[in-house]
Phi, psi and omega in degrees: 000129185294145178272151179267108187249013180299328178296326177294319179296317178298316180299319181297318180296314181297316181297320179297317178296318179299317180297314180296315182294326178296319179292315182291333178275006177064028177270060186235353180256148178095154185296319180301312181293325178298317180290325177294318176298321178297320178296318178297317181295313179299320180295320178296316178300318181297314180297315180298317179296321179295314179297317180298313182297318181295317179297320178296320179297321183287346179281350177090197183302155180101183180054040187299312183297315180298319179297316180298318180294314182298313181292323179296314179300313182300307186293318183291310181293321180301322180286345175281343184301311179299321179296317180296324179293322177298319177297325175297320178294320178298319178294321179297320180272350181056050184241033179300320182297326179285322178296318180293335181276347184256107179294322181299313181297319179295323178294317179300323180283321189274321187302311179303320182289325177297318179296318180295314180297319177298320178298318179289332179294322182266353185302321179300337183257326185249346178057042183276338180263307176203167176203168175257126183287189184297341178259014179064032176262141179298132180221138179290142181272181185293333182248026180301329180299341176304324180296317180290324178296318179299313179299318181296316180299313181292325179294315178299317178301314181296318180298314179297321182296316180296315181296321180299321183252028184299332181292345180277354184240152168286167180300321180297313180292319181300313181294322180293315181292328181281334189298331186294332183288309176297325177298314183294315182292323177297319179293321178298316180297314180299314184287333178293318183270334179235079188297340179290332185270102185272093187237354186302309184290330176294320178296315179297320179297319177299320177297317179294324177296317179296318178295320179299321182283324187262332186246309182278068185253106185299328181295341180268336189234341186250128173287125187292337182277307187266340184079003177269172176299142182268177184303314182298323178293320179299313180298314179299314182294321179291319176301316181295318181295316178295321180296326181275355184067031183280126175287137180203158175239131182250121173266113181266132179234108179247117175282101188293330181263028180303312183298321179295315179296320179299313180297325183283320188264327185090175189299302186296314182293322179295323177296323176295321177297316179299321177297319179296318178297315180299318180295320179296317181292319179294321178295318177297317180300319182287315184294326183263005173061033181284331181057033179283153171276131184251139181224151168238119186265001184095167179042043173079020183250116177248153180222133168257124174248111185256129179270177191300337183293337185237025181302325183292345180262356189299309184295318178298319179297317179298321178294320178295318177298317180299315179297320180296316182289325178294326183295328183065196177196167180269133177220122180049048178065019176245141174268109183265124176263130180257108176273106190234135171270123178246126183219140177256126175243124178267107184251142002271013182298310181276314184230128192257359178207164189290324180297316178294323179297316179293317181295317179296319179299322178290323182288348181304324182293345178275350180282150177293136181286126181246341184083357181255160174288129181263165180230127182300327181302331181268336186258332190286121176260095189302320183297321180298315182286332173294320177298313181299320180293327185261009192298320180301316179291324179299315181294316177301316181295320181295320179292319182287322186257011177058049180269349175281145176219159182252126172254157181232137174242120182291149178242127186265133176268118181295319184287320184271351179056044178203165174278110189256349180202184178202158176254131176273126184236131183277138178231149180229121177244104183270142183293336181266314188256354181078212181291131177239126184294143173302331178296341179266311189274336180294311177301322179294320179293327177293324181289320185266002176088354181290346183300331181289320175293319180295316179300317178295322179298313181299313182297319178298314181297316181293315180296322178298320178293315181298325182283351184279159177292329180299319181294319183300328181286348184274346177060040177269148179281318182196169173243135177273138178231134181279140172248132177275170178301314183298320178296320181297337181272353185287132186285342179250023185300311183300314180298320180296313182295313180295328178296318179290321177301315179295323181301320182256006180056045177262130180286146181306324182286355180273355174233155175228128181263133188247128180241135180287159178300324179298315179296320182293339181285345177290137185254026180291141182298320183299320179298314179302314182295319180297312182296320179292322179293319178295319178296319179295332179280357177099009179268126179281155184233142177240150172253118183265158173060032180298127180106359180274338183235191178264092191288140169269095188298327179296320180292316180298320180294333182278347181266150188277057179278141176257333185227140175243128177260118178285132178291153183295348177298331176293324183286322186288349183250041184294339181268002181264106184302320182295317180294329177296323176296315178300314181301310183298319181286330176294315179299316178300317181296316181296316182291328177294336177268013178061037175250149177264162189237133171248133179253133178244154172094003180287138184236348184230161179293325178298320180290326175300314180296319181301313183282334173294318178296333178277007176066035171278127190287322190230150179228125180234097189211164176295339179304323178268310180191142171280168174299132184225157179300162187304316183297316178294323179298315179298315180297321180298313182291322178298321179296319180288329178292329183283347182269000000 
């Protein structure tokens, strides 16, 4: 009775389309993609062998050798499919190190296949798997069930493996990866009892199609420019590796002059440069047999992830990458130099989680360029990254347990010969990590929104101090309070500040709000409206850190600043004649706009005199006093008042 092979033809068409689309979607790099391509290839061979065998059977007696070859290829290759799928799952979970450590798992995978291969080896002599009867028709042998037992064992193993590592997958991926087993087993049962209905390969093909749509998604894992793994894939893979306790070494490659090259070349040309770099790295990876996973994280950051099998090649590979990047290349008749930081991180030995790994990789660009391969073990400050990882909880704890405190640094008036104001500075002393710099916790507070609670706390504390009898005895004109970028963007900022001032009966002129030059460079409408509203309410405004960035002078001139604070970089270059010219003309320009000047960073009496002679009104420096707690600040000013 003729077999129905239309399902095989459908499977062949679908598999061919899947193979072509996988290649065109650039899903060809990396171990996971290699195994998926192998499954597609094996499935196509299996379907072709099945169609060939069925056609030979339908031709009647004869063609004995061809029939034996066709059926052997079909049955043998077909039985490799579940094993290959399990290897694909191992690659998906990145648990090769665990599989290699388990003798039992290796036996479960290998023993059935050894028995099957042995069965096919003796089949020409004993006919235990299949044979051709006296009419040259295909007939199942006495031990044909071995094939089904092998499939069943591997299927059960695969199901248990997916369930065991289910936390590593999203629901969509988990259901897609699991779906192939019920499809395959249902088809096996149908074909076992209805041998005319050839549906096994069609069922497997449907499973592979579902996996291709739900799991093998290039938009989730492939960078469209370089063809390497993208940032989201890197994060997912690193999280999975850390969760599995997998040892790995990461070669980090940061092109430090990426922004300069981008500005010089433009979008399209820079993408071509990135493609050339990616191709060079991929070629090096292939030629030296490192088998590393390659990623491009954006903004000139490439990553080699080397697993334990090739640890001995890591340092040599990093040196080769360093030499390759130093060499640069010619592009459009230009010699492009790639200034690159290369660093090796031994994970989880050096760095124990993905957040710290990402943060350290970003911080690489802040290191001085040496031209040598760097090592995370020497550069990584574990406590700093632990603080960054725990920062949200640290801020919550500080707000709840009153761990924030206000320090004050006095500001000296050159003309009045007295301390006429002070800056309020926030400090954090955590019970676990000790002192944490504002440069660390303020950006974190801006990101998680806690900056608004912190800002309100600082203003309340300062206003409470200003309203006290102790403050009145100090004869200060005002206290400066810093405003962050996030606070400046708040639509109810003016109302909130004036509300706190009214609560403590503090006059607007008794505080001065300070905005950094970086914050002032933002051109958001809300910031402009807030600063103008605060100024209209009688609150004076200062611009801090003037000279640290590339100032938009027109924008600064349009904002209602009363005071400009010169950054200490002006002070540190006193021996630079050109900078002295810039300094003198900057001071003239500021004074021409009727703004007053505060100088920071002065350390000697001679420098105090120099800036006094330049008619700078105020000096806020360690020469007079460092930031000190309120009690010490009060005692310091009282002592100076008595002299």
